[in-house]
mmCIF file of C-alpha atoms and ligand atoms in Angstrom:
data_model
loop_
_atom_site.group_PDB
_atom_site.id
_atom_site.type_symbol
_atom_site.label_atom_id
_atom_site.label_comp_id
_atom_site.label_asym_id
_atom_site.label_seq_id
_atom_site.Cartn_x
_atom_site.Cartn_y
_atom_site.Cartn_z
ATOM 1 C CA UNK A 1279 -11.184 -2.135 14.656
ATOM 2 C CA UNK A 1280 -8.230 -1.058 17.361
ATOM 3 C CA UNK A 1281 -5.526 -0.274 14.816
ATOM 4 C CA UNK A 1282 -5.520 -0.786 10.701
ATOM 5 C CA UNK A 1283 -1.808 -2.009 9.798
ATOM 6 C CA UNK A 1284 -2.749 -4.524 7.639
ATOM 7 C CA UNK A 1285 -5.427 -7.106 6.656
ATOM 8 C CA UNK A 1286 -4.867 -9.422 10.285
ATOM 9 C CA UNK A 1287 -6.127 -6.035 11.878
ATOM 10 C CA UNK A 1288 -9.467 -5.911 10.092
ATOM 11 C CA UNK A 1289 -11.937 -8.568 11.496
ATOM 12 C CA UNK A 1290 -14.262 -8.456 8.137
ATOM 13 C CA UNK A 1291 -12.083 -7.583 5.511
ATOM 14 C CA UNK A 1292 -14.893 -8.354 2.846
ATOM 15 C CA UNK A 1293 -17.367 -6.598 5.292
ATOM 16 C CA UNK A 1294 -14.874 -3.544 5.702
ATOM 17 C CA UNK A 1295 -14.678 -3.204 0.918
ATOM 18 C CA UNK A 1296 -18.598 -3.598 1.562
ATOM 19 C CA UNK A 1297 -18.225 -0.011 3.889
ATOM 20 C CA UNK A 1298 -16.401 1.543 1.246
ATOM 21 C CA UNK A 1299 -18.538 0.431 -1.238
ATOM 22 C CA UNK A 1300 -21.626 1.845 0.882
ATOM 23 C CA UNK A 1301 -19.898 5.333 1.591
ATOM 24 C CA UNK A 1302 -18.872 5.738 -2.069
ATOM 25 C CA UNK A 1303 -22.570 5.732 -2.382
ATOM 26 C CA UNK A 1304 -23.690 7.959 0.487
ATOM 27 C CA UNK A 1305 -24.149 11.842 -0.072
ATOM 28 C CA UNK A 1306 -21.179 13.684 1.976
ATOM 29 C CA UNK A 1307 -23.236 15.673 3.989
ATOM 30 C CA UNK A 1308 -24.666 12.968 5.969
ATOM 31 C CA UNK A 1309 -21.411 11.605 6.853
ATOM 32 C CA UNK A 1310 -19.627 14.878 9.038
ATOM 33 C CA UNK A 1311 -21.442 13.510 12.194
ATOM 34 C CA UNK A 1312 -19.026 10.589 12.249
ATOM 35 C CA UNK A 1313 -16.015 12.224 12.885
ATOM 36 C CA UNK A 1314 -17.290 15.497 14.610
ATOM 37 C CA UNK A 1315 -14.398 16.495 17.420
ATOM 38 C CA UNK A 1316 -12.352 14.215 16.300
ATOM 39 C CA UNK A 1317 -8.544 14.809 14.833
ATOM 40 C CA UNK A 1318 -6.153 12.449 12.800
ATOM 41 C CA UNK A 1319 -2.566 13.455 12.905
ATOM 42 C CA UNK A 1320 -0.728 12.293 9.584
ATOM 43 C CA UNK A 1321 2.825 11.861 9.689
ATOM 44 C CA UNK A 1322 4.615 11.533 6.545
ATOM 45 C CA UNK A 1323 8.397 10.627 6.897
ATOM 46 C CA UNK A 1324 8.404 9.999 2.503
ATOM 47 C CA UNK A 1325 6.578 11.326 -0.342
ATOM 48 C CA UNK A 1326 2.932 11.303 -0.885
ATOM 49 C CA UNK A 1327 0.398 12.255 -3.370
ATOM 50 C CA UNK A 1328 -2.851 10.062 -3.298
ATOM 51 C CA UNK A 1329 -2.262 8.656 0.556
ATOM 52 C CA UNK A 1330 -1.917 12.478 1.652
ATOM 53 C CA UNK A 1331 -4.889 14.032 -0.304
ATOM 54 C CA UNK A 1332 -7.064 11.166 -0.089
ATOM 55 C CA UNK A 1333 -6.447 10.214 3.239
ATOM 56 C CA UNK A 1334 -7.282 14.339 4.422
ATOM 57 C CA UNK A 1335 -10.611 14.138 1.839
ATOM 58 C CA UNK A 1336 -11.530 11.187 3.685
ATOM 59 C CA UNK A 1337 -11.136 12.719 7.167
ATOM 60 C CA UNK A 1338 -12.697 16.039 6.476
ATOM 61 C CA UNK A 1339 -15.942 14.153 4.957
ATOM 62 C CA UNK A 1340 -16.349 12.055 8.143
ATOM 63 C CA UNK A 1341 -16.297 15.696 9.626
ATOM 64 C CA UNK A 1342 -12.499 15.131 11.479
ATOM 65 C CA UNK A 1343 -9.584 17.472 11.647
ATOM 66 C CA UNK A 1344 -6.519 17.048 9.945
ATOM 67 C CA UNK A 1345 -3.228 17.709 11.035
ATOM 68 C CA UNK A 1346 -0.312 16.859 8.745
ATOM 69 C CA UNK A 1347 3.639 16.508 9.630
ATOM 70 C CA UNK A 1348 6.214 16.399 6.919
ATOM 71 C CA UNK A 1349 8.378 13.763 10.026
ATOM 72 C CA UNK A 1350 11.110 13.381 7.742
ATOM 73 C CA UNK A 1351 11.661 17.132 7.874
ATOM 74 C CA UNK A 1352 11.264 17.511 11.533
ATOM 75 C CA UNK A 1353 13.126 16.687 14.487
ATOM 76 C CA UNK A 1354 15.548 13.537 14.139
ATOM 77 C CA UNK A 1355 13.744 10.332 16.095
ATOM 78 C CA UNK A 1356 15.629 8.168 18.108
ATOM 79 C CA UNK A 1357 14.671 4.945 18.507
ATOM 80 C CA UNK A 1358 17.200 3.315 20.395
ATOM 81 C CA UNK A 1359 16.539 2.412 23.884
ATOM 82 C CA UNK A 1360 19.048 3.906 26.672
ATOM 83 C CA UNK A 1361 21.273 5.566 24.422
ATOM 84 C CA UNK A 1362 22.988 9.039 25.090
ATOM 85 C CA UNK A 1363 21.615 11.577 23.295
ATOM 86 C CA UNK A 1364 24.653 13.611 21.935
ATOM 87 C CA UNK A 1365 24.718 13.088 18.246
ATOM 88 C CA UNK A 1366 22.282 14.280 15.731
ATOM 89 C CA UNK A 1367 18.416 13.072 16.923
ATOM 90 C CA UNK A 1368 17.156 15.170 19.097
ATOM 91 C CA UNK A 1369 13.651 13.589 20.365
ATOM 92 C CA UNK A 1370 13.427 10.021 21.716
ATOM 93 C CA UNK A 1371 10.195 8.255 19.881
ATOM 94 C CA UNK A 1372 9.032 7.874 23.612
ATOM 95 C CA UNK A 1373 8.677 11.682 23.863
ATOM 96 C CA UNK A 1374 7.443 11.940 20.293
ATOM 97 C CA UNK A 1375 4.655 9.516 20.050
ATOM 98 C CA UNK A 1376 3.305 10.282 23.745
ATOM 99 C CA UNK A 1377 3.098 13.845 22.708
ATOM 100 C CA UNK A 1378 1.272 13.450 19.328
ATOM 101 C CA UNK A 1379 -0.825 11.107 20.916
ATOM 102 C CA UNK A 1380 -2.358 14.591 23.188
ATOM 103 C CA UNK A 1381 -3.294 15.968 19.650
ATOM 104 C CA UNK A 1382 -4.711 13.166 18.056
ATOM 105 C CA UNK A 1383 -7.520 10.513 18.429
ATOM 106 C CA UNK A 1384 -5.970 8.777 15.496
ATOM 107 C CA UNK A 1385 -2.448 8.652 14.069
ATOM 108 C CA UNK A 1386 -1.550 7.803 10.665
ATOM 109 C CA UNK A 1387 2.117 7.565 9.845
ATOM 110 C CA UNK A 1388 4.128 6.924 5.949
ATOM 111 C CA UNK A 1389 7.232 5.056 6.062
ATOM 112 C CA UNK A 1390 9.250 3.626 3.940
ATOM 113 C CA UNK A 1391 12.147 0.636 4.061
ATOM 114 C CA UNK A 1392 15.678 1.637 3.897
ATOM 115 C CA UNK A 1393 15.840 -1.498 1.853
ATOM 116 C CA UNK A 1394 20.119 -1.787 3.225
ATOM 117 C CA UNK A 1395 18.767 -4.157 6.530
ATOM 118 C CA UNK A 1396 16.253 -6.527 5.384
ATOM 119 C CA UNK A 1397 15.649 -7.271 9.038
ATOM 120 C CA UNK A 1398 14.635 -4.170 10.509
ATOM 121 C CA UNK A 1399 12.763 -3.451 7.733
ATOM 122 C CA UNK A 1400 10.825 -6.829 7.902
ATOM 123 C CA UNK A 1401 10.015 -6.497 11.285
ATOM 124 C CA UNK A 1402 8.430 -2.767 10.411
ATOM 125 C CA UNK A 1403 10.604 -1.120 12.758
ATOM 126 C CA UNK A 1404 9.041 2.437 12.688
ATOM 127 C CA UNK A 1405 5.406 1.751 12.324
ATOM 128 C CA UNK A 1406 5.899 -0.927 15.797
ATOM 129 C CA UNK A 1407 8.010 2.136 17.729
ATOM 130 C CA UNK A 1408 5.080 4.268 16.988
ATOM 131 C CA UNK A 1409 2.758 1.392 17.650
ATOM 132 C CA UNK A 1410 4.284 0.552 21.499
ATOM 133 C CA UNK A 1411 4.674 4.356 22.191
ATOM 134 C CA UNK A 1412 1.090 5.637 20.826
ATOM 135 C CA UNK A 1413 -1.549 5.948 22.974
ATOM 136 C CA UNK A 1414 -3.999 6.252 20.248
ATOM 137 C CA UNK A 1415 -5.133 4.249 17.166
ATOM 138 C CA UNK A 1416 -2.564 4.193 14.767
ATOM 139 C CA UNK A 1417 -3.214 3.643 10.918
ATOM 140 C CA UNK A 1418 -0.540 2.551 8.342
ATOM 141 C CA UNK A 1419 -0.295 4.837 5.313
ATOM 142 C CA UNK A 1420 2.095 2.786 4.090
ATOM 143 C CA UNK A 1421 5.284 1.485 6.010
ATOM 144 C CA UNK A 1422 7.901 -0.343 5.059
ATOM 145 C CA UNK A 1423 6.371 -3.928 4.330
ATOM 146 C CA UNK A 1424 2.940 -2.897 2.955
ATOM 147 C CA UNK A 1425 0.095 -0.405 2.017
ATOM 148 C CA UNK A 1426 -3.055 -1.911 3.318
ATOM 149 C CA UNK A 1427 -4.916 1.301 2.246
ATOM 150 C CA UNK A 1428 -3.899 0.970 -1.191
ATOM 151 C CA UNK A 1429 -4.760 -2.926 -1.097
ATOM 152 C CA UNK A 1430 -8.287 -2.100 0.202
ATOM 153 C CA UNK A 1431 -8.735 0.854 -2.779
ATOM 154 C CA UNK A 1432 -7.536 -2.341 -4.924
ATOM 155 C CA UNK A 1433 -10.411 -4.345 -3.879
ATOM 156 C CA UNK A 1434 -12.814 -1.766 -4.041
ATOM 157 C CA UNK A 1435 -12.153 -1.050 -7.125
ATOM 158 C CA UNK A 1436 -11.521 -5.133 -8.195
ATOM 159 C CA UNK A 1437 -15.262 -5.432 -7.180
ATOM 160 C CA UNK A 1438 -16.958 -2.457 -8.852
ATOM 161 C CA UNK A 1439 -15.227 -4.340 -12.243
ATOM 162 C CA UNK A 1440 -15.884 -7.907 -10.661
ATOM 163 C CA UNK A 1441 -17.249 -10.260 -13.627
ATOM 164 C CA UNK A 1442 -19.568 -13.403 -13.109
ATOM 165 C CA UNK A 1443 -16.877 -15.662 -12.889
ATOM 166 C CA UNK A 1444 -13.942 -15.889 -10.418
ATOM 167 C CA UNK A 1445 -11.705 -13.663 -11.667
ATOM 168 C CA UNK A 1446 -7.911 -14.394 -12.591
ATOM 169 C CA UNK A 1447 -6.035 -11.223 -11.088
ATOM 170 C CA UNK A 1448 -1.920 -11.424 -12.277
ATOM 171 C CA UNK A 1449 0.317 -9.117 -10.538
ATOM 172 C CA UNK A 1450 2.948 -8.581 -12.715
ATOM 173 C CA UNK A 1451 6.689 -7.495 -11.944
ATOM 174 C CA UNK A 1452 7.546 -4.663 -14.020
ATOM 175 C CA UNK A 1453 11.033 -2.805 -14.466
ATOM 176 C CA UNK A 1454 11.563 0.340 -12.720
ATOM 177 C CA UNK A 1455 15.119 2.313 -13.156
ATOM 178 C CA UNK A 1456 15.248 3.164 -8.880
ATOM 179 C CA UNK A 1457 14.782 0.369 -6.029
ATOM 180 C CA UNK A 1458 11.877 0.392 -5.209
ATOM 181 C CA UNK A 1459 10.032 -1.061 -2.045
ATOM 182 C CA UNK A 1460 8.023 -4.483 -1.804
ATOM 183 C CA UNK A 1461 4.997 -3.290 0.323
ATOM 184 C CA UNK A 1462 2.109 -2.809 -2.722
ATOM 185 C CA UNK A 1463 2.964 -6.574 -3.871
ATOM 186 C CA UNK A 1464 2.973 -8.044 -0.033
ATOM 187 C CA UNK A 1465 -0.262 -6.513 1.145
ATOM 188 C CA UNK A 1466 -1.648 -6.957 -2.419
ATOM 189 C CA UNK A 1467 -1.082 -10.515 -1.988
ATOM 190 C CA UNK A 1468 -2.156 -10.638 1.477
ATOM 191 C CA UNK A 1469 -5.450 -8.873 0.332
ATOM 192 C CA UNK A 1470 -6.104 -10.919 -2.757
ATOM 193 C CA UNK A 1471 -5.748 -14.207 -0.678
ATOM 194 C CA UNK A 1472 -9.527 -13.343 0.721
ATOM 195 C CA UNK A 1473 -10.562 -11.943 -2.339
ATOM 196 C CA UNK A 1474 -12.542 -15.182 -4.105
ATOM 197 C CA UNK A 1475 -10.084 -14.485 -6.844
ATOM 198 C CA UNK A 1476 -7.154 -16.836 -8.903
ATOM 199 C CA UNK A 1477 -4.265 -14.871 -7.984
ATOM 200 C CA UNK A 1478 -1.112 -15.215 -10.071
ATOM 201 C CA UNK A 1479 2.260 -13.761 -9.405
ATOM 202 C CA UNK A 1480 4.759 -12.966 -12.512
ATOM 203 C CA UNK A 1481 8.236 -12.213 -11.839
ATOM 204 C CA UNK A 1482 11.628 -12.892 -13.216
ATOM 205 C CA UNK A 1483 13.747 -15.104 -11.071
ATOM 206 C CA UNK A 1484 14.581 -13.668 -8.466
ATOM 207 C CA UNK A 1485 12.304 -11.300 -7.564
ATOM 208 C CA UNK A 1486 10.171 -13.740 -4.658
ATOM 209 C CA UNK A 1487 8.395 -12.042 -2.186
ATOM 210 C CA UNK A 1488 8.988 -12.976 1.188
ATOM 211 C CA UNK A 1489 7.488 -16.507 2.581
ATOM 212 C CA UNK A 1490 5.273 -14.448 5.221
ATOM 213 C CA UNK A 1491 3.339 -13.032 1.560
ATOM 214 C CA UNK A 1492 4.508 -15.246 -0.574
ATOM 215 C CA UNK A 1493 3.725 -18.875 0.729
ATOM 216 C CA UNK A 1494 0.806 -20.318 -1.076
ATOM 217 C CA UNK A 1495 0.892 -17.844 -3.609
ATOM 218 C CA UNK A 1496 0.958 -19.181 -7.255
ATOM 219 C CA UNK A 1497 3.832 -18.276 -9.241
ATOM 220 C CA UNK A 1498 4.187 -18.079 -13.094
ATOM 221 C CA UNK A 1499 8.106 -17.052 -14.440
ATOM 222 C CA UNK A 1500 6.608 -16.966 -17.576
ATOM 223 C CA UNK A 1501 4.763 -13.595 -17.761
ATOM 224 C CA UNK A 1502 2.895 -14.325 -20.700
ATOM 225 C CA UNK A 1503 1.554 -17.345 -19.551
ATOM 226 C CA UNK A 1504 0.625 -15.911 -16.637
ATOM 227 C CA UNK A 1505 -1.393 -12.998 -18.540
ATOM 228 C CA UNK A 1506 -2.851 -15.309 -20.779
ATOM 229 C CA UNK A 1507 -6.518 -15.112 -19.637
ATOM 230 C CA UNK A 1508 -6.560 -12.377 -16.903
ATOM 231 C CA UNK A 1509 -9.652 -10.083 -15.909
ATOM 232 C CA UNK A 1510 -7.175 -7.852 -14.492
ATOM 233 C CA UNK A 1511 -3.266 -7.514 -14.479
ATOM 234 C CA UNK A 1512 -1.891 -5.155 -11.901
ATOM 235 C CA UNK A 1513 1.934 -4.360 -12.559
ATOM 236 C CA UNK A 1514 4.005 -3.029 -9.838
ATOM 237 C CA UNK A 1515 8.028 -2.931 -9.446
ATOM 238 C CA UNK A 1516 9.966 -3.543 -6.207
ATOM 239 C CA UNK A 1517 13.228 -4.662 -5.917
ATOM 240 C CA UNK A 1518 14.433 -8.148 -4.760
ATOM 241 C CA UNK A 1519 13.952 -9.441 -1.306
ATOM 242 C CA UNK A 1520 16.077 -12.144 -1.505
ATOM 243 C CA UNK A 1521 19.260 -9.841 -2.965
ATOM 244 C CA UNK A 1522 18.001 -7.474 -0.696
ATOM 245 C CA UNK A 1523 16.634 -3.715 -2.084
ATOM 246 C CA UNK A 1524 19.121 -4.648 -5.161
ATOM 247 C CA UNK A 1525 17.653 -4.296 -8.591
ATOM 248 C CA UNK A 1526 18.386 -7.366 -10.641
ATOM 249 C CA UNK A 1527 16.843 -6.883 -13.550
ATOM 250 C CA UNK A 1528 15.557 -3.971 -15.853
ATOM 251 C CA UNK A 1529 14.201 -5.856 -18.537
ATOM 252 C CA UNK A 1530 11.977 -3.381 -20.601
ATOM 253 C CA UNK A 1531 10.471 -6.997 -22.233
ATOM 254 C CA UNK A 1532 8.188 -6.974 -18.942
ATOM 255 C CA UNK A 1533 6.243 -3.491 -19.453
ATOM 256 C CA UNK A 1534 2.859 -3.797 -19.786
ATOM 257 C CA UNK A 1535 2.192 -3.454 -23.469
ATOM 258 C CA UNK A 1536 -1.075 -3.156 -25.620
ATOM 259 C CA UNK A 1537 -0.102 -6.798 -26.911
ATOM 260 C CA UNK A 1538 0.449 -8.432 -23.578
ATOM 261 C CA UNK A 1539 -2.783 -6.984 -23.022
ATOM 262 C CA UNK A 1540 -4.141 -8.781 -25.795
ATOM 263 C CA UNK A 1541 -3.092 -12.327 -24.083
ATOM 264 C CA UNK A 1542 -5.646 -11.658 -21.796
ATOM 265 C CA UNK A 1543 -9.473 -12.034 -21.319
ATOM 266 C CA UNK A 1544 -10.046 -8.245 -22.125
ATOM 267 C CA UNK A 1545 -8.776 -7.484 -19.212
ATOM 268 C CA UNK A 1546 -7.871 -4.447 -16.863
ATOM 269 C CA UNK A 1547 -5.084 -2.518 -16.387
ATOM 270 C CA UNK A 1548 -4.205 -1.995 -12.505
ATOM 271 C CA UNK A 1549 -1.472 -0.419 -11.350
ATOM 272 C CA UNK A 1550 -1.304 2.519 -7.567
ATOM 273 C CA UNK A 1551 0.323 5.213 -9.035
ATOM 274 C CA UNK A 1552 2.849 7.027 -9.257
ATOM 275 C CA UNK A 1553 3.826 5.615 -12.909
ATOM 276 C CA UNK A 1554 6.497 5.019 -15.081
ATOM 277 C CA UNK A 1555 5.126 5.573 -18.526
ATOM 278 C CA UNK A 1556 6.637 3.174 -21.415
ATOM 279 C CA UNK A 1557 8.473 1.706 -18.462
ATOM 280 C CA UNK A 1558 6.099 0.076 -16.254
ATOM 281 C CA UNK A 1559 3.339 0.357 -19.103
ATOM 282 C CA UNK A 1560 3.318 1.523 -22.236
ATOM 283 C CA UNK A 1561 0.855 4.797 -23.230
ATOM 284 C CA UNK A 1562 -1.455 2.681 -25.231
ATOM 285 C CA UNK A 1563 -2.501 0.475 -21.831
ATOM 286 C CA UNK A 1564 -2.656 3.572 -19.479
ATOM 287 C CA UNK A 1565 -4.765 5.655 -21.709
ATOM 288 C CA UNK A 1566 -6.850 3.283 -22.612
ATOM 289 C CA UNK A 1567 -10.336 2.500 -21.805
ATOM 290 C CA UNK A 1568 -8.923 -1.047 -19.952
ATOM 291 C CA UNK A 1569 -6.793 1.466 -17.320
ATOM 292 C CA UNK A 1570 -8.531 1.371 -14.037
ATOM 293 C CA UNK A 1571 -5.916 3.310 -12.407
ATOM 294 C CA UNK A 1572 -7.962 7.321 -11.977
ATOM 295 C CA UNK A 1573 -10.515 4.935 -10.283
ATOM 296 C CA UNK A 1574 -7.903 2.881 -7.962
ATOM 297 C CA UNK A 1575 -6.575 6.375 -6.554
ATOM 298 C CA UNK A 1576 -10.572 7.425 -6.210
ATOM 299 C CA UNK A 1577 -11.249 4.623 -3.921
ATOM 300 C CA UNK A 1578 -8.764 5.918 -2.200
ATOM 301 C CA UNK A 1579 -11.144 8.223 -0.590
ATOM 302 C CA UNK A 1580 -13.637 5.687 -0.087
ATOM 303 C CA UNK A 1581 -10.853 2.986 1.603
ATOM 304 C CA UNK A 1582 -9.531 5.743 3.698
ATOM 305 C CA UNK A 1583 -13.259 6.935 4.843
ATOM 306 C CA UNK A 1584 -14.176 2.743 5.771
ATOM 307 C CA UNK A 1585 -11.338 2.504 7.969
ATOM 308 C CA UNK A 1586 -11.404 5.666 9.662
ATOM 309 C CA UNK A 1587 -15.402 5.244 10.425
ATOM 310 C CA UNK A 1588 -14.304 1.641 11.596
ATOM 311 C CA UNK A 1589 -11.881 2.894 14.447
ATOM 312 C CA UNK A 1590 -13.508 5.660 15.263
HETATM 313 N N1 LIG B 2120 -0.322 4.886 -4.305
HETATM 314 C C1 LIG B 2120 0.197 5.714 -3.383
HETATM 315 O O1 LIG B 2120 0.305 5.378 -2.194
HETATM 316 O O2 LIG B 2120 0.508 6.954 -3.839
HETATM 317 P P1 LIG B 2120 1.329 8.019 -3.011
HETATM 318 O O3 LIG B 2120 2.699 7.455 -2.766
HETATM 319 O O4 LIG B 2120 1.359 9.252 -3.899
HETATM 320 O O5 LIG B 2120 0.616 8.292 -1.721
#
């Protein structure tokens, strides 16, 4: 694998949830040869908990080192081409991502949407800059139209709970009081398309995800009717890509409750974290025994530690 940006970089996705599997399995120690004199360079332009920690824990297992950059805190990028330098950025992302590359074998990068212009967003502006100007590998840890790391902890985790039958996985909108990005639905959809599962998508009207994730994806307005049934519901908020980055509806009538829960087929609770409690989902889901979310941000780890050991 050259690059890990999202699921049309991995050749064997199935293959690659099979290596996480496997090294969720394998005693630590025997794993430091893998990365030994080897360093990942994570810049984070937004906020992390799990991607940061897990994403570090996973390169310090394989035996890497880790070098981390809060970007959004550090010099101003410029990403415009020919432009005169005399405002406020103060390193071209020519300069930048040439020079990281000298540190790094592998470079992971967080960043977000501005969700104001759907187009630059949508064509992952950032993440491609660092991708044409890089010299090394370059792994997404999140941008601004998906989180293929967290979609790969997702399956991990969707397997290790995997009944006998094809399971029916719902990802359910959920209100959220902030705008919130789209990337954990699209890659989760882009994922769950190769999973062997029935995938349904709940949403209020509205609230589509964009044809590149959202073409041949089955949709169900009704959120109960979508529920009724599931093996697992994952909720997750973003905000509309058709009104775009707008929040059009905060409808506390679609948090996961202990009684939607009930619709389904005793199933479990998904969701990536960080969560809005008795917004998103109510207590009684998320501290119940049906809440697979402690495990989702484990396989974290695991994810993180099959696609590093894949590039490297
Ligand atoms: N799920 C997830 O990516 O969490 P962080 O934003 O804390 O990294």
């Amino acid at each position: 694998m050259k690059q890990f940006t999202s699921v049309n970089d991995v050749p064997n996705p199935k293959q690659l949830v099979e290596s996480a599997l496997a090294l969720k399995r394998s005693p630590a120690g025997s794993l430091k040869g893998i990365g030994a004199n080897k360093t990942i360079v994570m810049l984070f332009f937004n906020p992390s908990l799990r991607t940061r920690l897990s994403t570090e824990k996973a390169a310090l297992t394989l035996g890497m080192s880790v070098i981390e950059y809060n970007a959004g805190q550090g010099w101003q990028l410029e990403f415009e081409e020919g432009v005169v330098m005399n405002g406020e950025k103060a390193e071209h992302i020519k300069e930048a991502a040439a020079v990281i590359s000298q540190y790094a074998d592998i470079i992971g990068i967080r960043t977000f949407p501005s969700l104001v212009d759907r187009e630059r967003d949508y064509a992952d502006f950032v993440l491609q800059q660092f991708m044409q100007h890089a010299t090394v590998p370059i792994i997404s840890l999140e941008s601004a139209i998906r989180h293929p790391l967290q979609s790969l902890a997702d399956w991990v985790t969707l397997e290790e709970h995997r009944p006998v039958h094809r399971p029916k996985v719902v990802l359910s909108w959920a209100p959220h009081p902030r705008a919130l990005p789209q990337a954990v639905a699209n890659s989760f959809v882009e994922w769950m398309k190769l999973a062997d599962v029935d995938l349904v998508v709940t949403h209020p009207e509205g609230y589509e995800l964009a044809d590149t994730f959202g073409q041949d994806v089955n949709v169900e307005y009704d959120q109960h009717k979508a529920l009724a049934g599931a093996d697992f519901v994952y909720a997750k908020n973003w905000s509309s890509y058709r009104d775009y980055g707008k929040i059009l509806n905060q409808d506390l009538a679609w948090m996961i409750s202990p009684q939607k829960m009930a619709l389904t087929n005793n199933g479990k609770f998904m969701h990536c974290l960080p969560v809005r409690r008795n917004v998103v989902v109510a207590d009684g889901v998320l501290d119940s025994p049906a809440s697979l979310v402690i495990e989702q941000a484990n396989n974290r780890t695991y994810a993180a530690m099959a696609v590093l050991k894949a590039i490297l």
